[in-house]
Amino acid sequence: MTARAADRARYDRATAHLDAPLAIVDLDAFDANAADLVRRAAGKPVRVASKSVRCRALLERVLAMDGFQGVMSFTLAESLWLARSGFDDVLLAYPSADRGGFAELAADPKLAGAVTVMVDDPAHLDLIDAARDGGGEVVRVCLELDTSLKLLGGRFRVGARRSPLHSPAQLAELARSVARRPGFRLVGIMAYEGHIAGVGDAVAGRPLRSRAIRLMQAAARRELAERRAEVVRAVREVVPGLEFVNGGGTGSVQHTAAEDSVTEIAAGSGLYVPRLFDNYTSFTGRPAALFAQPVVRRPGVGVVTVLGGGYPASGAAGPDRLPVPYLPEGLEYDPQEGPGEVQTPLLGSPADDLLIGDKVWFRHAKAGELCERFEALHLIEGDEVTATVPTYRGEGRTFL
């Protein structure tokens, strides 16, 4: 029996009393992945990206482990909710235009002390001030550095279009704007190198493309390490008491941790290890989060149909954004239909061994987005479900 077949047997036994559709997290794999993130961070604390987890119970579990410290959130509403729930170090990774949320933040000492917001434009400061509604609490602020690699005088760009702040001078100027402005305190710098941390460098069947990605990422790492150090020096000249410099992502943990200017690492997807993280040479994780769909039809030889399953991930549309049939091994989509809204045909010889009501296990393309489809995660240890915990959706929280 292969390791994957053994996992399927465990998951089927553990959930025999549960009807699909359902979602699970294998805690043995989750904990092993967490330990690997800490190992790769080499002594620097790992801040957990909540968008990649979207379950308070699992955020609490990982933050109780040595080597993890703080949450990186994705909306202001989520940040305030987490702070009210007892999370005392929440870094909002994206700028917000949530005026009501900023009014709450500026009016509550507990929230203002726990939440740090992201800015990359003086207009963000203007919006926060206009939203205060009399709230006088000092708002903690982090600046975001654009990590993209620019070549040929800026005519060629590699990396996500995020912050407009690319040079040390630009970040220092905004740092001065924050320092001069009453009601704000600059406490950190963040830089997410998505073109390094979030792009696999070992694409199956594409050796030339994979080599090109590795060469690009090596050049991008060198350029960013030098520029990030210069940015940190420039901003510290304005704000010597800067509390943190955040960088990284699951795919670049060890490389970012090696930079002296970085004080903490961000990661989250590496806990669940979705299918997009199969194509990396920098680390190997264990798939921890899966979902099961029930077999509801047997249309013919070598074919079964499961209920639903059409859960595409965000990003540029393409086959890599689709969930992948994982267990039993050997199933694939019908290319004429793909994963559907209400039903999904699956082809392959393993279909002939599946009965009506059996479970087919899938891996989502991305991590936390799976939790937008399910109200609960069944936590498996060995071959037992030892707890069932709500996702954000299960707690009635759909932030995006």
mmCIF file with all atom_site columns, C-alpha atoms in Angstrom, residues 297-375:
data_model
loop_
_atom_site.group_PDB
_atom_site.id
_atom_site.type_symbol
_atom_site.label_atom_id
_atom_site.label_alt_id
_atom_site.label_comp_id
_atom_site.label_asym_id
_atom_site.label_entity_id
_atom_site.label_seq_id
_atom_site.pdbx_PDB_ins_code
_atom_site.Cartn_x
_atom_site.Cartn_y
_atom_site.Cartn_z
_atom_site.occupancy
_atom_site.B_iso_or_equiv
_atom_site.pdbx_formal_charge
_atom_site.auth_seq_id
_atom_site.auth_comp_id
_atom_site.auth_asym_id
_atom_site.auth_atom_id
_atom_site.pdbx_PDB_model_num
ATOM 1  C CA . ARG A 1 297 ? -23.499 8.443  -10.143 1.00 0.00 ? 297 ARG A CA 1
ATOM 2  C CA . ARG A 1 298 ? -21.731 5.689  -12.096 1.00 0.00 ? 298 ARG A CA 1
ATOM 3  C CA . PRO A 1 299 ? -22.397 6.684  -15.725 1.00 0.00 ? 299 PRO A CA 1
ATOM 4  C CA . GLY A 1 300 ? -20.311 3.909  -17.252 1.00 0.00 ? 300 GLY A CA 1
ATOM 5  C CA . VAL A 1 301 ? -17.095 1.930  -17.164 1.00 0.00 ? 301 VAL A CA 1
ATOM 6  C CA . GLY A 1 302 ? -14.215 4.014  -15.827 1.00 0.00 ? 302 GLY A CA 1
ATOM 7  C CA . VAL A 1 303 ? -16.448 6.927  -14.837 1.00 0.00 ? 303 VAL A CA 1
ATOM 8  C CA . VAL A 1 304 ? -17.983 8.175  -11.609 1.00 0.00 ? 304 VAL A CA 1
ATOM 9  C CA . THR A 1 305 ? -19.718 11.438 -10.882 1.00 0.00 ? 305 THR A CA 1
ATOM 10 C CA . VAL A 1 306 ? -19.339 13.258 -7.572  1.00 0.00 ? 306 VAL A CA 1
ATOM 11 C CA . LEU A 1 307 ? -21.557 15.978 -6.176  1.00 0.00 ? 307 LEU A CA 1
ATOM 12 C CA . GLY A 1 308 ? -20.255 19.525 -6.734  1.00 0.00 ? 308 GLY A CA 1
ATOM 13 C CA . GLY A 1 309 ? -16.545 20.167 -6.537  1.00 0.00 ? 309 GLY A CA 1
ATOM 14 C CA . GLY A 1 310 ? -16.192 23.210 -8.779  1.00 0.00 ? 310 GLY A CA 1
ATOM 15 C CA . TYR A 1 311 ? -14.147 25.284 -6.337  1.00 0.00 ? 311 TYR A CA 1
ATOM 16 C CA . PRO A 1 312 ? -11.652 27.318 -8.406  1.00 0.00 ? 312 PRO A CA 1
ATOM 17 C CA . ALA A 1 313 ? -9.003  29.402 -6.667  1.00 0.00 ? 313 ALA A CA 1
ATOM 18 C CA . SER A 1 314 ? -8.301  33.088 -7.201  1.00 0.00 ? 314 SER A CA 1
ATOM 19 C CA . GLY A 1 315 ? -5.687  34.353 -9.635  1.00 0.00 ? 315 GLY A CA 1
ATOM 20 C CA . ALA A 1 316 ? -5.312  34.213 -13.402 1.00 0.00 ? 316 ALA A CA 1
ATOM 21 C CA . ALA A 1 317 ? -7.744  31.562 -14.627 1.00 0.00 ? 317 ALA A CA 1
ATOM 22 C CA . GLY A 1 318 ? -6.136  28.311 -15.712 1.00 0.00 ? 318 GLY A CA 1
ATOM 23 C CA . PRO A 1 319 ? -5.911  24.595 -14.927 1.00 0.00 ? 319 PRO A CA 1
ATOM 24 C CA . ASP A 1 320 ? -3.552  25.266 -12.016 1.00 0.00 ? 320 ASP A CA 1
ATOM 25 C CA . ARG A 1 321 ? -6.377  27.115 -10.222 1.00 0.00 ? 321 ARG A CA 1
ATOM 26 C CA . LEU A 1 322 ? -8.595  24.044 -10.089 1.00 0.00 ? 322 LEU A CA 1
ATOM 27 C CA . PRO A 1 323 ? -8.791  21.524 -7.255  1.00 0.00 ? 323 PRO A CA 1
ATOM 28 C CA . VAL A 1 324 ? -7.128  18.234 -8.061  1.00 0.00 ? 324 VAL A CA 1
ATOM 29 C CA . PRO A 1 325 ? -8.624  14.746 -7.464  1.00 0.00 ? 325 PRO A CA 1
ATOM 30 C CA . TYR A 1 326 ? -6.194  13.258 -4.963  1.00 0.00 ? 326 TYR A CA 1
ATOM 31 C CA . LEU A 1 327 ? -7.559  10.029 -3.458  1.00 0.00 ? 327 LEU A CA 1
ATOM 32 C CA . PRO A 1 328 ? -7.971  7.414  -4.758  1.00 0.00 ? 328 PRO A CA 1
ATOM 33 C CA . GLU A 1 329 ? -4.976  7.944  -6.988  1.00 0.00 ? 329 GLU A CA 1
ATOM 34 C CA . GLY A 1 330 ? -5.483  7.889  -10.729 1.00 0.00 ? 330 GLY A CA 1
ATOM 35 C CA . LEU A 1 331 ? -8.691  9.874  -11.199 1.00 0.00 ? 331 LEU A CA 1
ATOM 36 C CA . GLU A 1 332 ? -8.815  12.884 -13.504 1.00 0.00 ? 332 GLU A CA 1
ATOM 37 C CA . TYR A 1 333 ? -11.374 15.337 -14.817 1.00 0.00 ? 333 TYR A CA 1
ATOM 38 C CA . ASP A 1 334 ? -13.337 14.868 -18.006 1.00 0.00 ? 334 ASP A CA 1
ATOM 39 C CA . PRO A 1 335 ? -11.710 17.554 -20.198 1.00 0.00 ? 335 PRO A CA 1
ATOM 40 C CA . GLN A 1 336 ? -15.112 18.379 -21.694 1.00 0.00 ? 336 GLN A CA 1
ATOM 41 C CA . GLU A 1 337 ? -16.612 19.227 -18.296 1.00 0.00 ? 337 GLU A CA 1
ATOM 42 C CA . GLY A 1 338 ? -13.963 19.812 -15.634 1.00 0.00 ? 338 GLY A CA 1
ATOM 43 C CA . PRO A 1 339 ? -15.063 20.374 -12.030 1.00 0.00 ? 339 PRO A CA 1
ATOM 44 C CA . GLY A 1 340 ? -18.677 21.490 -12.043 1.00 0.00 ? 340 GLY A CA 1
ATOM 45 C CA . GLU A 1 341 ? -20.930 23.636 -9.902  1.00 0.00 ? 341 GLU A CA 1
ATOM 46 C CA . VAL A 1 342 ? -23.291 20.748 -9.045  1.00 0.00 ? 342 VAL A CA 1
ATOM 47 C CA . GLN A 1 343 ? -21.562 17.646 -10.382 1.00 0.00 ? 343 GLN A CA 1
ATOM 48 C CA . THR A 1 344 ? -18.101 16.541 -11.491 1.00 0.00 ? 344 THR A CA 1
ATOM 49 C CA . PRO A 1 345 ? -17.438 13.483 -13.665 1.00 0.00 ? 345 PRO A CA 1
ATOM 50 C CA . LEU A 1 346 ? -14.138 11.746 -12.935 1.00 0.00 ? 346 LEU A CA 1
ATOM 51 C CA . LEU A 1 347 ? -12.375 9.355  -15.271 1.00 0.00 ? 347 LEU A CA 1
ATOM 52 C CA . GLY A 1 348 ? -9.913  6.534  -14.645 1.00 0.00 ? 348 GLY A CA 1
ATOM 53 C CA . SER A 1 349 ? -9.723  2.874  -13.710 1.00 0.00 ? 349 SER A CA 1
ATOM 54 C CA . PRO A 1 350 ? -10.124 3.581  -9.943  1.00 0.00 ? 350 PRO A CA 1
ATOM 55 C CA . ALA A 1 351 ? -13.670 4.718  -10.737 1.00 0.00 ? 351 ALA A CA 1
ATOM 56 C CA . ASP A 1 352 ? -14.724 1.111  -11.196 1.00 0.00 ? 352 ASP A CA 1
ATOM 57 C CA . ASP A 1 353 ? -13.938 0.346  -7.548  1.00 0.00 ? 353 ASP A CA 1
ATOM 58 C CA . LEU A 1 354 ? -16.017 3.236  -6.198  1.00 0.00 ? 354 LEU A CA 1
ATOM 59 C CA . LEU A 1 355 ? -19.593 2.752  -5.034  1.00 0.00 ? 355 LEU A CA 1
ATOM 60 C CA . ILE A 1 356 ? -22.439 5.215  -4.656  1.00 0.00 ? 356 ILE A CA 1
ATOM 61 C CA . GLY A 1 357 ? -21.779 7.104  -1.409  1.00 0.00 ? 357 GLY A CA 1
ATOM 62 C CA . ASP A 1 358 ? -18.003 6.580  -1.391  1.00 0.00 ? 358 ASP A CA 1
ATOM 63 C CA . LYS A 1 359 ? -15.805 9.617  -0.879  1.00 0.00 ? 359 LYS A CA 1
ATOM 64 C CA . VAL A 1 360 ? -13.364 11.079 -3.386  1.00 0.00 ? 360 VAL A CA 1
ATOM 65 C CA . TRP A 1 361 ? -10.750 13.310 -1.753  1.00 0.00 ? 361 TRP A CA 1
ATOM 66 C CA . PHE A 1 362 ? -9.541  16.529 -3.395  1.00 0.00 ? 362 PHE A CA 1
ATOM 67 C CA . ARG A 1 363 ? -6.857  19.131 -2.729  1.00 0.00 ? 363 ARG A CA 1
ATOM 68 C CA . HIS A 1 364 ? -7.690  22.771 -3.292  1.00 0.00 ? 364 HIS A CA 1
ATOM 69 C CA . ALA A 1 365 ? -5.342  24.851 -5.438  1.00 0.00 ? 365 ALA A CA 1
ATOM 70 C CA . LYS A 1 366 ? -4.827  27.470 -2.709  1.00 0.00 ? 366 LYS A CA 1
ATOM 71 C CA . ALA A 1 367 ? -4.899  27.245 1.056   1.00 0.00 ? 367 ALA A CA 1
ATOM 72 C CA . GLY A 1 368 ? -7.470  29.195 3.070   1.00 0.00 ? 368 GLY A CA 1
ATOM 73 C CA . GLU A 1 369 ? -9.884  29.701 0.188   1.00 0.00 ? 369 GLU A CA 1
ATOM 74 C CA . LEU A 1 370 ? -11.079 26.154 0.789   1.00 0.00 ? 370 LEU A CA 1
ATOM 75 C CA . CYS A 1 371 ? -12.631 27.383 4.044   1.00 0.00 ? 371 CYS A CA 1
ATOM 76 C CA . GLU A 1 372 ? -14.967 29.716 2.166   1.00 0.00 ? 372 GLU A CA 1
ATOM 77 C CA . ARG A 1 373 ? -16.730 26.558 0.923   1.00 0.00 ? 373 ARG A CA 1
ATOM 78 C CA . PHE A 1 374 ? -17.150 24.765 4.250   1.00 0.00 ? 374 PHE A CA 1
ATOM 79 C CA . GLU A 1 375 ? -18.544 25.742 7.629   1.00 0.00 ? 375 GLU A CA 1
#
